[in-house]
Short mmCIF file of C-alpha atoms in Angstrom, two decimals:
data_model
loop_
_atom_site.label_atom_id
_atom_site.label_comp_id
_atom_site.label_asym_id
_atom_site.label_seq_id
_atom_site.Cartn_x
_atom_site.Cartn_y
_atom_site.Cartn_z
CA MET Z 1 21.01 28.51 32.25
CA ILE Z 2 19.48 26.56 35.16
CA LEU Z 3 18.68 23.38 33.18
CA SER Z 4 22.10 23.20 31.55
CA ASP Z 5 23.92 24.07 34.78
CA ALA Z 6 22.09 21.32 36.67
CA ALA Z 7 22.87 18.80 33.91
CA ILE Z 8 26.57 19.70 33.88
CA ARG Z 9 26.89 19.47 37.66
CA HIS Z 10 25.06 16.12 37.77
CA ARG Z 11 26.76 14.41 34.85
CA THR Z 12 26.24 10.89 36.18
CA THR Z 13 22.46 11.39 36.15
CA VAL Z 14 22.62 12.66 32.58
CA PHE Z 15 24.69 9.65 31.48
CA VAL Z 16 22.11 7.32 33.05
CA LEU Z 17 19.39 9.30 31.25
CA LEU Z 18 21.33 8.93 28.01
CA VAL Z 19 21.44 5.14 28.43
CA ILE Z 20 17.68 5.10 29.11
CA ILE Z 21 17.07 7.22 26.00
CA VAL Z 22 19.08 4.81 23.87
CA PHE Z 23 17.21 1.73 25.10
CA MET Z 24 13.78 3.39 24.96
CA GLY Z 25 14.43 4.83 21.50
CA LEU Z 26 15.66 1.55 20.03
CA SER Z 27 12.74 -0.33 21.58
CA ALA Z 28 10.25 2.23 20.27
CA TYR Z 29 11.80 2.20 16.80
CA SER Z 30 11.56 -1.58 16.55
CA SER Z 31 7.97 -1.66 17.81
CA LEU Z 32 6.53 1.34 15.92
CA PRO Z 33 3.88 0.09 13.46
CA ARG Z 34 4.84 0.62 9.82
CA GLU Z 35 2.24 1.71 7.30
CA SER Z 36 2.19 3.62 4.05
CA SER Z 37 -0.18 6.45 4.97
CA PRO Z 38 -1.54 7.82 8.26
CA ASP Z 39 -4.72 6.20 9.52
CA ILE Z 40 -7.03 9.20 9.46
CA LYS Z 41 -10.75 9.53 10.03
CA ILE Z 42 -12.61 10.37 6.84
CA PRO Z 43 -15.89 12.19 7.71
CA PHE Z 44 -17.98 10.23 5.24
CA MET Z 45 -20.42 7.36 5.77
CA ASN Z 46 -22.35 5.30 3.27
CA ILE Z 47 -25.71 3.64 3.80
CA VAL Z 48 -26.18 0.84 1.27
CA THR Z 49 -29.52 -0.97 0.92
CA VAL Z 50 -29.95 -3.76 -1.63
CA TYR Z 51 -33.35 -4.57 -3.13
CA PRO Z 52 -32.78 -6.96 -6.05
CA GLY Z 53 -34.86 -6.62 -9.20
CA VAL Z 54 -36.36 -3.21 -8.38
CA SER Z 55 -36.19 -0.24 -10.77
CA PRO Z 56 -34.32 2.95 -9.79
CA GLY Z 57 -37.57 4.90 -9.41
CA ASP Z 58 -39.02 2.37 -7.00
CA VAL Z 59 -35.71 2.18 -5.12
CA GLU Z 60 -35.86 5.94 -4.58
CA THR Z 61 -39.47 5.81 -3.39
CA LEU Z 62 -39.27 2.67 -1.24
CA LEU Z 63 -35.71 2.93 0.18
CA THR Z 64 -33.88 6.22 -0.38
CA ILE Z 65 -36.58 8.72 0.63
CA PRO Z 66 -37.66 6.97 3.89
CA ILE Z 67 -34.03 6.70 5.05
CA GLU Z 68 -33.23 10.29 4.02
CA ASN Z 69 -36.26 11.56 5.98
CA GLU Z 70 -34.80 10.06 9.16
CA LEU Z 71 -31.29 11.36 8.44
CA LYS Z 72 -32.43 14.98 8.08
CA ASN Z 73 -32.30 15.50 11.85
CA LEU Z 74 -28.63 14.54 12.18
CA ARG Z 75 -26.31 17.23 13.55
CA ASP Z 76 -22.90 18.34 12.24
CA VAL Z 77 -23.73 17.26 8.68
CA GLU Z 78 -22.24 19.09 5.70
CA ALA Z 79 -24.26 17.33 2.99
CA ILE Z 80 -26.33 14.24 2.23
CA THR Z 81 -26.28 12.83 -1.30
CA SER Z 82 -27.91 9.71 -2.67
CA VAL Z 83 -27.84 7.45 -5.71
CA SER Z 84 -30.83 5.25 -6.51
CA ALA Z 85 -29.78 2.56 -8.96
CA GLU Z 86 -31.37 -0.65 -10.12
CA GLY Z 87 -31.62 -2.90 -7.08
CA ALA Z 88 -29.62 -0.67 -4.70
CA SER Z 89 -29.79 2.60 -2.77
CA ILE Z 90 -26.56 4.36 -1.78
CA ILE Z 91 -26.75 7.36 0.56
CA THR Z 92 -23.56 9.29 1.39
CA ILE Z 93 -23.34 11.51 4.49
CA GLU Z 94 -20.55 14.10 4.71
CA PHE Z 95 -19.94 15.28 8.28
CA GLU Z 96 -18.04 18.31 9.49
CA PRO Z 97 -14.31 17.54 9.96
CA SER Z 98 -14.45 18.16 13.72
CA VAL Z 99 -17.20 15.60 14.41
CA ASP Z 100 -16.64 12.56 16.63
CA LEU Z 101 -17.10 9.82 14.04
CA ASP Z 102 -17.71 7.07 16.60
CA PHE Z 103 -20.59 9.06 18.08
CA ALA Z 104 -21.81 9.99 14.59
CA LEU Z 105 -21.75 6.33 13.50
CA GLN Z 106 -23.92 5.40 16.47
CA LYS Z 107 -26.42 8.14 15.63
CA VAL Z 108 -26.58 7.13 11.96
CA LYS Z 109 -27.30 3.52 12.92
CA GLU Z 110 -30.08 4.71 15.24
CA LYS Z 111 -31.65 6.73 12.42
CA VAL Z 112 -31.42 3.80 10.01
CA ASP Z 113 -33.06 1.52 12.59
CA SER Z 114 -35.86 4.06 12.94
CA ALA Z 115 -36.44 3.93 9.18
CA ALA Z 116 -36.43 0.11 9.06
CA PRO Z 117 -40.23 -0.33 9.68
CA ASP Z 118 -40.95 1.83 6.61
CA LEU Z 119 -38.81 -0.29 4.29
CA PRO Z 120 -40.08 -3.29 2.27
CA GLU Z 121 -39.81 -6.60 4.11
CA ASP Z 122 -38.05 -8.35 1.24
CA ALA Z 123 -35.35 -5.67 0.97
CA GLU Z 124 -32.00 -6.48 2.55
CA GLU Z 125 -31.03 -4.82 5.82
CA PRO Z 126 -29.33 -1.42 5.29
CA MET Z 127 -25.56 -1.45 5.83
CA VAL Z 128 -23.84 1.56 7.45
CA LEU Z 129 -20.27 1.70 6.16
CA GLU Z 130 -17.59 3.92 7.67
CA ILE Z 131 -14.76 4.91 5.32
CA THR Z 132 -11.20 4.68 6.69
CA THR Z 133 -7.81 4.46 5.02
CA SER Z 134 -6.99 1.31 7.01
CA GLU Z 135 -9.55 -0.66 4.97
CA PHE Z 136 -7.51 -0.50 1.79
CA PRO Z 137 -5.76 -3.80 1.01
CA ILE Z 138 -2.13 -4.16 2.07
CA MET Z 139 -1.49 -7.41 0.19
CA GLN Z 140 -3.05 -9.30 -2.69
CA ILE Z 141 -2.54 -13.02 -3.34
CA ASN Z 142 -3.54 -14.87 -6.49
CA ILE Z 143 -4.18 -18.62 -6.57
CA ALA Z 144 -4.12 -20.12 -10.06
CA GLY Z 145 -3.98 -23.62 -11.47
CA GLU Z 146 -5.58 -26.17 -13.76
CA VAL Z 147 -7.83 -27.74 -11.13
CA GLY Z 148 -11.03 -25.82 -11.86
CA LEU Z 149 -12.62 -22.82 -10.17
CA VAL Z 150 -14.47 -24.96 -7.62
CA ARG Z 151 -11.25 -26.42 -6.26
CA LEU Z 152 -9.48 -23.05 -6.42
CA LYS Z 153 -12.34 -21.49 -4.44
CA ASP Z 154 -12.02 -24.20 -1.76
CA ILE Z 155 -8.26 -23.60 -1.52
CA GLY Z 156 -8.85 -19.84 -1.33
CA GLU Z 157 -11.44 -20.18 1.45
CA ASP Z 158 -9.11 -22.41 3.50
CA LEU Z 159 -6.29 -19.90 3.06
CA GLN Z 160 -8.69 -17.06 3.87
CA ASP Z 161 -9.49 -18.60 7.26
CA LEU Z 162 -5.80 -19.07 8.04
CA ILE Z 163 -4.84 -15.49 7.13
CA GLU Z 164 -7.74 -14.01 9.13
CA GLY Z 165 -6.31 -15.81 12.16
CA ILE Z 166 -3.15 -13.68 12.00
CA ARG Z 167 -3.04 -10.95 14.65
CA GLY Z 168 -3.81 -7.56 13.15
CA VAL Z 169 -5.71 -8.78 10.09
CA LEU Z 170 -9.15 -7.16 9.82
CA ARG Z 171 -10.58 -9.24 6.97
CA VAL Z 172 -9.63 -11.07 3.79
CA GLU Z 173 -11.79 -10.49 0.71
CA LEU Z 174 -12.02 -13.36 -1.79
CA VAL Z 175 -12.68 -12.56 -5.46
CA GLY Z 176 -13.29 -15.08 -8.24
CA GLY Z 177 -14.26 -18.73 -8.23
CA VAL Z 178 -17.74 -20.18 -8.13
CA GLU Z 179 -20.01 -20.78 -5.17
CA ARG Z 180 -22.32 -23.76 -4.75
CA GLU Z 181 -26.03 -22.99 -4.92
CA ILE Z 182 -29.08 -25.24 -4.52
CA ARG Z 183 -31.88 -24.00 -6.76
CA ILE Z 184 -35.53 -25.07 -6.78
CA GLU Z 185 -36.86 -24.48 -10.27
CA TYR Z 186 -40.65 -24.76 -10.13
CA ASP Z 187 -43.16 -25.22 -12.94
CA PRO Z 188 -45.77 -22.42 -12.73
CA ARG Z 189 -48.45 -24.52 -14.47
CA ARG Z 190 -48.03 -27.43 -12.09
CA LEU Z 191 -48.12 -25.06 -9.10
CA ALA Z 192 -51.33 -23.52 -10.41
CA GLY Z 193 -52.80 -26.98 -11.05
CA TYR Z 194 -52.33 -27.93 -7.41
CA GLY Z 195 -53.43 -24.51 -6.17
CA LEU Z 196 -50.01 -23.67 -4.80
CA SER Z 197 -47.72 -20.63 -4.99
CA PRO Z 198 -43.90 -20.23 -4.85
CA ASN Z 199 -44.23 -19.00 -1.26
CA ASP Z 200 -45.61 -22.43 -0.28
CA ILE Z 201 -42.32 -24.00 -1.42
CA VAL Z 202 -40.30 -21.37 0.45
CA ARG Z 203 -42.24 -21.93 3.66
CA ALA Z 204 -41.92 -25.71 3.41
CA VAL Z 205 -38.16 -25.57 2.89
CA ARG Z 206 -37.66 -23.08 5.74
CA ALA Z 207 -39.76 -25.16 8.12
CA ALA Z 208 -37.92 -28.39 7.34
CA ASN Z 209 -34.33 -27.11 7.12
CA VAL Z 210 -33.83 -26.44 10.86
CA ASN Z 211 -32.31 -28.15 13.88
CA ILE Z 212 -34.88 -28.35 16.70
CA PRO Z 213 -33.85 -28.27 20.39
CA GLY Z 214 -35.06 -31.42 22.13
CA GLY Z 215 -34.72 -30.33 25.74
CA SER Z 216 -32.52 -32.21 28.19
CA LEU Z 217 -32.21 -35.75 29.47
CA GLU Z 218 -31.12 -36.61 33.02
CA LEU Z 219 -29.46 -39.97 33.64
CA GLY Z 220 -28.31 -40.22 37.20
CA GLU Z 221 -26.02 -37.31 37.93
CA ALA Z 222 -25.41 -36.61 34.22
CA GLU Z 223 -27.54 -34.23 32.15
CA TYR Z 224 -27.54 -34.30 28.35
CA LEU Z 225 -28.86 -31.71 25.93
CA LEU Z 226 -30.93 -33.13 23.10
CA ARG Z 227 -31.56 -31.78 19.62
CA VAL Z 228 -33.38 -33.06 16.58
CA PRO Z 229 -31.21 -32.52 13.47
CA GLY Z 230 -33.29 -31.41 10.53
CA GLU Z 231 -30.94 -29.56 8.21
CA PHE Z 232 -30.61 -31.07 4.74
CA GLU Z 233 -27.49 -33.14 4.16
CA ASP Z 234 -28.36 -34.01 0.57
CA PRO Z 235 -30.23 -31.72 -1.87
CA ALA Z 236 -32.27 -34.76 -2.97
CA GLU Z 237 -34.05 -34.67 0.40
CA ILE Z 238 -35.85 -31.52 -0.70
CA ASN Z 239 -37.73 -33.54 -3.34
CA ASP Z 240 -39.51 -35.50 -0.58
CA LEU Z 241 -40.93 -32.46 1.22
CA VAL Z 242 -44.73 -32.47 1.41
CA LEU Z 243 -46.31 -29.20 0.32
CA ARG Z 244 -50.00 -30.12 0.95
CA GLN Z 245 -52.53 -32.92 0.87
CA ASP Z 246 -54.65 -33.14 -2.30
CA ARG Z 247 -57.68 -35.44 -1.75
CA GLY Z 248 -55.67 -37.48 0.73
CA ARG Z 249 -52.69 -37.68 -1.61
CA PRO Z 250 -49.54 -35.77 -0.59
CA VAL Z 251 -48.10 -33.27 -3.04
CA TYR Z 252 -44.30 -33.39 -2.97
CA VAL Z 253 -41.79 -30.78 -4.12
CA ARG Z 254 -40.76 -33.14 -6.93
CA ASP Z 255 -44.29 -32.95 -8.30
CA VAL Z 256 -44.06 -29.25 -9.03
CA ALA Z 257 -40.33 -28.42 -9.16
CA VAL Z 258 -36.83 -29.69 -9.95
CA VAL Z 259 -34.02 -29.39 -7.41
CA VAL Z 260 -30.74 -28.42 -9.09
CA ASP Z 261 -27.40 -28.77 -7.33
CA GLY Z 262 -25.41 -26.12 -9.19
CA TYR Z 263 -23.46 -22.90 -8.79
CA LYS Z 264 -24.32 -19.25 -8.36
CA GLU Z 265 -24.09 -16.89 -11.26
CA VAL Z 266 -20.50 -15.61 -11.54
CA GLU Z 267 -20.32 -11.99 -10.32
CA THR Z 268 -16.54 -11.53 -10.08
CA ILE Z 269 -13.75 -12.86 -12.28
CA SER Z 270 -10.06 -13.02 -11.39
CA ARG Z 271 -7.32 -13.82 -13.89
CA TYR Z 272 -3.57 -14.18 -13.49
CA ASN Z 273 -1.35 -14.39 -16.57
CA GLY Z 274 -4.42 -15.21 -18.63
CA ARG Z 275 -5.52 -18.09 -16.39
CA LEU Z 276 -8.65 -18.12 -14.24
CA SER Z 277 -7.78 -17.71 -10.59
CA VAL Z 278 -9.07 -16.60 -7.22
CA SER Z 279 -7.69 -13.51 -5.53
CA LEU Z 280 -7.33 -12.72 -1.82
CA SER Z 281 -7.09 -9.10 -0.63
CA VAL Z 282 -5.76 -8.69 2.92
CA GLN Z 283 -6.89 -5.74 5.03
CA LYS Z 284 -5.31 -4.77 8.35
CA ARG Z 285 -6.73 -3.25 11.50
CA ALA Z 286 -6.03 0.40 12.28
CA GLY Z 287 -2.64 1.01 13.89
CA GLU Z 288 -1.26 -2.47 13.18
CA ASN Z 289 2.20 -3.12 11.76
CA ILE Z 290 1.98 -3.75 8.01
CA VAL Z 291 5.50 -5.16 7.81
CA ARG Z 292 4.88 -7.75 10.52
CA ILE Z 293 1.51 -8.80 9.04
CA CYS Z 294 2.93 -9.18 5.52
CA ASP Z 295 5.88 -11.19 6.85
CA GLU Z 296 3.56 -13.56 8.70
CA VAL Z 297 1.34 -13.93 5.63
CA ARG Z 298 4.38 -14.84 3.51
CA GLU Z 299 5.50 -17.36 6.13
CA LEU Z 300 2.02 -18.89 6.03
CA LEU Z 301 2.12 -19.11 2.22
CA GLU Z 302 5.51 -20.83 2.33
CA LYS Z 303 4.18 -23.29 4.90
CA GLU Z 304 1.02 -24.09 2.92
CA GLY Z 305 2.69 -24.14 -0.50
CA PRO Z 306 3.93 -27.78 -0.43
CA ASP Z 307 0.42 -29.03 0.43
CA LEU Z 308 -1.20 -27.52 -2.67
CA PRO Z 309 -2.40 -29.79 -5.49
CA VAL Z 310 -0.01 -30.29 -8.39
CA GLY Z 311 -0.13 -27.36 -10.80
CA VAL Z 312 -1.60 -24.86 -8.28
CA GLU Z 313 0.55 -21.89 -7.38
CA MET Z 314 0.15 -18.95 -5.02
CA THR Z 315 1.65 -15.60 -6.05
CA VAL Z 316 1.85 -12.34 -4.11
CA VAL Z 317 1.06 -9.72 -6.75
CA PHE Z 318 0.92 -6.74 -4.37
CA ASP Z 319 2.76 -6.17 -1.10
CA GLU Z 320 2.59 -2.72 0.46
CA SER Z 321 5.28 -3.61 3.02
CA LYS Z 322 7.93 -3.36 0.26
CA ASP Z 323 7.37 0.38 -0.12
CA ILE Z 324 7.45 0.85 3.63
CA ARG Z 325 10.70 -1.10 3.93
CA ASN Z 326 12.21 1.12 1.24
CA MET Z 327 11.10 4.27 3.06
CA VAL Z 328 12.50 3.07 6.38
CA ALA Z 329 15.75 2.06 4.66
CA ASP Z 330 15.96 5.53 3.11
CA LEU Z 331 15.55 7.08 6.54
CA GLU Z 332 18.29 4.91 8.02
CA ASN Z 333 20.61 5.66 5.10
CA ASN Z 334 19.96 9.39 5.44
CA ILE Z 335 20.75 9.26 9.15
CA LEU Z 336 24.04 7.45 8.51
CA ASN Z 337 24.97 9.76 5.63
CA ALA Z 338 24.15 12.78 7.77
CA LEU Z 339 26.39 11.47 10.55
CA PHE Z 340 29.35 11.02 8.20
CA LEU Z 341 28.83 14.38 6.51
CA VAL Z 342 28.45 16.23 9.81
CA VAL Z 343 31.53 14.58 11.23
CA GLY Z 344 33.49 15.44 8.09
CA VAL Z 345 32.40 19.09 7.93
CA ILE Z 346 32.76 19.79 11.65
CA PHE Z 347 36.09 17.94 11.75
CA PHE Z 348 37.43 20.36 9.16
CA PHE Z 349 36.74 23.29 11.46
CA MET Z 350 36.63 21.96 15.03
CA GLY Z 351 38.51 18.68 15.15
CA LEU Z 352 37.46 15.05 15.48
CA VAL Z 353 36.26 14.99 19.11
CA ASN Z 354 34.10 18.10 18.78
CA SER Z 355 32.63 16.85 15.51
CA ILE Z 356 31.55 13.67 17.31
CA PHE Z 357 29.87 15.77 20.03
CA VAL Z 358 27.86 17.56 17.36
CA ALA Z 359 27.10 14.45 15.29
CA LEU Z 360 25.70 12.64 18.34
CA ALA Z 361 22.83 15.13 18.32
CA ILE Z 362 21.35 13.31 15.29
CA PRO Z 363 20.90 9.76 16.65
CA ILE Z 364 20.04 10.92 20.18
CA SER Z 365 17.38 13.36 18.91
CA MET Z 366 15.98 10.66 16.65
CA LEU Z 367 15.80 8.13 19.50
CA ILE Z 368 13.95 10.63 21.70
CA SER Z 369 11.57 11.33 18.81
CA PHE Z 370 10.87 7.62 18.29
CA ALA Z 371 10.08 7.19 22.00
CA VAL Z 372 7.67 10.17 21.97
CA LEU Z 373 6.01 9.07 18.70
CA SER Z 374 5.48 5.60 20.14
CA ALA Z 375 4.02 7.04 23.36
CA LEU Z 376 1.58 9.17 21.32
CA GLY Z 377 0.43 6.13 19.33
CA TYR Z 378 1.82 7.33 16.00
CA THR Z 379 2.97 5.03 13.22
CA LEU Z 380 5.95 5.18 10.88
CA ASN Z 381 4.14 6.27 7.73
CA ILE Z 382 5.16 8.22 4.68
CA VAL Z 383 4.37 11.62 6.25
CA VAL Z 384 6.22 10.89 9.50
CA LEU Z 385 9.22 9.47 7.65
CA PHE Z 386 9.33 12.48 5.34
CA SER Z 387 9.19 14.77 8.37
CA LEU Z 388 12.08 12.93 10.04
CA ILE Z 389 14.19 13.16 6.89
CA LEU Z 390 13.31 16.86 6.57
CA ALA Z 391 14.41 17.47 10.16
CA LEU Z 392 17.77 15.73 9.75
CA GLY Z 393 19.51 18.82 8.43
CA MET Z 394 18.25 20.94 11.34
CA LEU Z 395 19.13 18.60 14.20
CA VAL Z 396 22.78 19.70 14.43
CA ASP Z 397 22.18 23.47 14.22
CA ASN Z 398 21.76 23.95 17.96
CA ALA Z 399 24.54 21.52 18.82
CA ILE Z 400 27.03 23.33 16.55
CA VAL Z 401 26.41 26.65 18.28
CA ILE Z 402 26.64 25.18 21.80
CA VAL Z 403 29.71 23.01 21.19
CA GLU Z 404 31.59 25.71 19.28
CA ASN Z 405 31.03 28.28 22.03
CA ILE Z 406 32.11 25.83 24.73
CA TYR Z 407 35.22 25.03 22.70
CA ARG Z 408 36.04 28.75 22.41
CA HIS Z 409 35.97 29.12 26.21
CA ARG Z 410 38.18 26.05 26.56
CA GLN Z 411 40.67 27.67 24.20
CA GLU Z 412 40.66 30.72 26.46
CA GLY Z 413 41.93 28.54 29.29
CA LYS Z 414 38.82 27.66 31.28
CA ASP Z 415 38.37 24.16 32.65
CA ARG Z 416 35.82 21.84 31.10
CA VAL Z 417 33.02 22.48 33.61
CA ASP Z 418 33.32 26.26 33.64
CA ALA Z 419 33.64 26.35 29.85
CA ALA Z 420 30.52 24.21 29.49
CA ILE Z 421 28.48 26.32 31.92
CA THR Z 422 29.61 29.67 30.55
CA GLY Z 423 29.53 28.66 26.90
CA THR Z 424 26.02 27.21 27.16
CA SER Z 425 24.55 30.09 29.18
CA GLU Z 426 25.83 32.67 26.67
CA VAL Z 427 24.03 31.16 23.68
CA ALA Z 428 21.17 29.26 25.34
CA TRP Z 429 18.49 31.87 24.75
CA PRO Z 430 19.51 32.62 21.15
CA VAL Z 431 19.42 28.87 20.47
CA ILE Z 432 15.99 28.55 22.11
CA THR Z 433 14.72 31.55 20.16
CA SER Z 434 16.06 30.18 16.88
CA THR Z 435 14.36 26.82 17.46
CA ALA Z 436 11.12 28.50 18.57
CA THR Z 437 10.95 30.56 15.36
CA THR Z 438 11.34 27.38 13.31
CA LEU Z 439 8.63 25.63 15.31
CA CYS Z 440 6.31 28.62 14.91
CA ALA Z 441 6.63 28.31 11.14
CA PHE Z 442 5.23 24.77 11.28
CA PHE Z 443 2.81 25.15 14.21
CA PRO Z 444 -0.10 26.72 12.24
CA MET Z 445 -0.18 23.63 9.98
CA ILE Z 446 -1.60 21.67 12.92
CA PHE Z 447 -4.86 23.61 12.49
CA TRP Z 448 -5.13 22.92 8.75
CA PRO Z 449 -8.81 21.93 8.36
CA GLY Z 450 -10.36 19.08 6.44
CA ILE Z 451 -9.20 15.62 5.49
CA MET Z 452 -5.98 16.93 3.92
CA GLY Z 453 -5.28 18.90 7.09
CA GLU Z 454 -5.64 15.80 9.24
CA PHE Z 455 -3.41 13.89 6.82
CA MET Z 456 -0.68 16.55 6.77
CA SER Z 457 -0.89 17.38 10.49
CA TYR Z 458 1.58 14.56 11.12
CA LEU Z 459 4.29 16.64 9.42
CA PRO Z 460 4.29 19.64 11.82
CA ARG Z 461 3.73 17.42 14.84
CA THR Z 462 6.69 15.22 13.97
CA LEU Z 463 8.90 18.22 13.21
CA ILE Z 464 7.96 19.90 16.48
CA ILE Z 465 8.76 16.72 18.42
CA THR Z 466 12.07 16.17 16.61
CA LEU Z 467 13.32 19.78 16.80
CA SER Z 468 12.29 20.02 20.46
CA ALA Z 469 14.30 16.84 21.06
CA SER Z 470 17.31 18.40 19.33
CA LEU Z 471 16.97 21.48 21.56
CA PHE Z 472 16.92 19.25 24.65
CA VAL Z 473 20.03 17.44 23.39
CA ALA Z 474 21.81 20.74 22.72
CA LEU Z 475 21.02 22.19 26.15
CA VAL Z 476 21.45 19.05 28.28
CA ILE Z 477 23.32 16.22 26.55
CA ASN Z 478 25.93 18.19 24.55
CA PRO Z 479 27.11 20.43 27.43
CA THR Z 480 27.39 17.39 29.71
CA LEU Z 481 29.48 15.47 27.16
CA CYS Z 482 31.69 18.53 26.61
CA ALA Z 483 32.16 19.00 30.35
CA ALA Z 484 33.28 15.38 30.64
CA PHE Z 485 35.33 14.75 27.50
CA MET Z 486 36.20 17.94 25.57
CA ARG Z 487 39.91 18.44 24.93
CA VAL Z 488 41.71 21.41 23.41
CA THR Z 489 45.07 21.61 21.70
CA HIS Z 490 47.84 23.99 22.73
CA ASP Z 491 49.36 24.08 19.24
CA PRO Z 492 48.77 27.66 17.95
CA LYS Z 493 48.65 26.48 14.34
CA LYS Z 494 46.01 23.87 15.08
CA ASP Z 495 44.10 26.34 17.23
CA LYS Z 496 44.08 28.77 14.37
CA LYS Z 497 42.85 26.09 11.94
CA ARG Z 498 40.21 24.75 14.27
CA GLY Z 499 39.02 28.27 14.96
CA GLY Z 500 37.98 28.48 11.32
CA MET Z 501 40.74 30.90 10.17
CA THR Z 502 41.39 29.12 6.89
CA ARG Z 503 41.93 30.67 3.48
CA PHE Z 504 38.20 30.53 2.90
CA THR Z 505 37.40 32.42 6.08
CA ASP Z 506 40.20 34.93 5.39
CA LEU Z 507 38.61 35.61 2.03
CA TYR Z 508 35.22 35.99 3.71
CA VAL Z 509 36.64 38.43 6.28
CA ARG Z 510 38.11 40.61 3.53
CA PHE Z 511 34.83 40.55 1.59
CA LEU Z 512 32.87 41.45 4.72
CA GLY Z 513 35.25 44.32 5.48
CA PHE Z 514 34.82 45.67 1.95
CA ALA Z 515 31.02 45.49 2.30
CA LEU Z 516 31.08 47.34 5.61
CA ASP Z 517 33.37 50.04 4.22
CA HIS Z 518 31.06 50.53 1.23
CA HIS Z 519 27.72 50.00 2.86
CA VAL Z 520 25.72 52.19 0.48
CA ALA Z 521 26.98 50.32 -2.57
CA SER Z 522 26.37 47.00 -0.79
CA LEU Z 523 22.74 47.93 -0.09
CA VAL Z 524 22.16 49.13 -3.66
CA PHE Z 525 23.69 45.92 -5.03
CA SER Z 526 21.50 43.80 -2.72
CA ALA Z 527 18.35 45.66 -3.75
CA GLY Z 528 19.22 45.26 -7.42
CA LEU Z 529 19.89 41.55 -6.88
CA LEU Z 530 16.48 41.19 -5.20
CA VAL Z 531 14.72 42.90 -8.12
CA GLY Z 532 16.60 40.71 -10.58
CA ILE Z 533 15.55 37.54 -8.73
CA ILE Z 534 11.90 38.63 -8.74
CA LEU Z 535 12.05 39.39 -12.48
#
């Protein structure tokens, strides 16, 4: 075969290529992002609009229907469903699996903007939410202690800012604690007595609680920007706001209302071991390395731990990187076990050196696969790791055929180069055909439609990459190594043993001869065995 012949005759080039493969594969393996599941695009989008204090019927009339009317003209949509609940409208759009979600997201936002003028002014702005697997938390941290929820919330917010500064972190959600809230509780009778309404208080507070630009001031060559600070520093300042003049007498906020410095109504509660706590959920960006992010978060927690108040403790209650470490460790253990088993089995039939030639197909094929996966932007996730483990048993098939045939020609007296060229050329096309049939069995899975198809498509792609790498190793690397290092023994007894003529193979030869001499009975027995298996 031309490729194998060229590799054998230019062994130095192949050895240099082998060194490059080793370095590229190891580098790719160390840099491949680790995550539990593939980051796939889910063709669903939610449009959430909040309108507090409004009944479901009014939510449907005022929010859901106007937005749905604009969304009807969207293309590539499978279905649009909506839920109108008290104070909120949730519209779900299901797109066709083949749609470009980035383009679809832009179109949905345009449609929502078009519906905005028809929505009530006091309703919150609609939120367009894209659903992706990367938004699920990868780590959860609980902060508990006997310092009160206010202090725990402050500690959680400080830690939240620090974690969001880590490269690869998308956001950190904080649950639990209480949030400060300044409330103006007005007396309706007093407002009516002064001829005022609640909106007058709102307008007065909004107008006063602002920082006003003051222009610029030039002093010589220097120019200074001026501003007039007006934001409230103390809630008590609100009491002195003037709402109107009543017969020359100013009406203050304190005349009609009470300013309360309190806390918002608790909407979320977090507990840890029965104690009130705050919880932080860490989300990563798509394609980032979960293991690295979790390690950096743990380092940050260890660094901040000594500065916490007495009695406050931080506990990691969920860490997805542990499962990923276990999966990667399983892969590494399987590779090592496969190497030892292959060496042991092949050594029994072909000797130590030849068994090493065959066993090398596993790590070299894996390193090539890692380099290709990294170049394609894949991650080491559960589907890719399962595919690699599944392919382990098939990586040596081609190498066994090539190396064994080369060894047979060496036993016949040919030199290493001629044996490698002849032995490879004789079985090259059967090996290619065998690998192609295996690849064809997995290839249709690439076109599996839907979300599950996109999720599982990593399996056939990884298998195709890995088995193609093993074919390259069998046709290029193995013949070159055999041409450079293969040795044969001239001991007839060892030759006979290494040729596979053991007691087991003698028994097999006699059984095969009996089957060929009684072919009709063999076929009837096989048919009966098939029927028995089906039953």
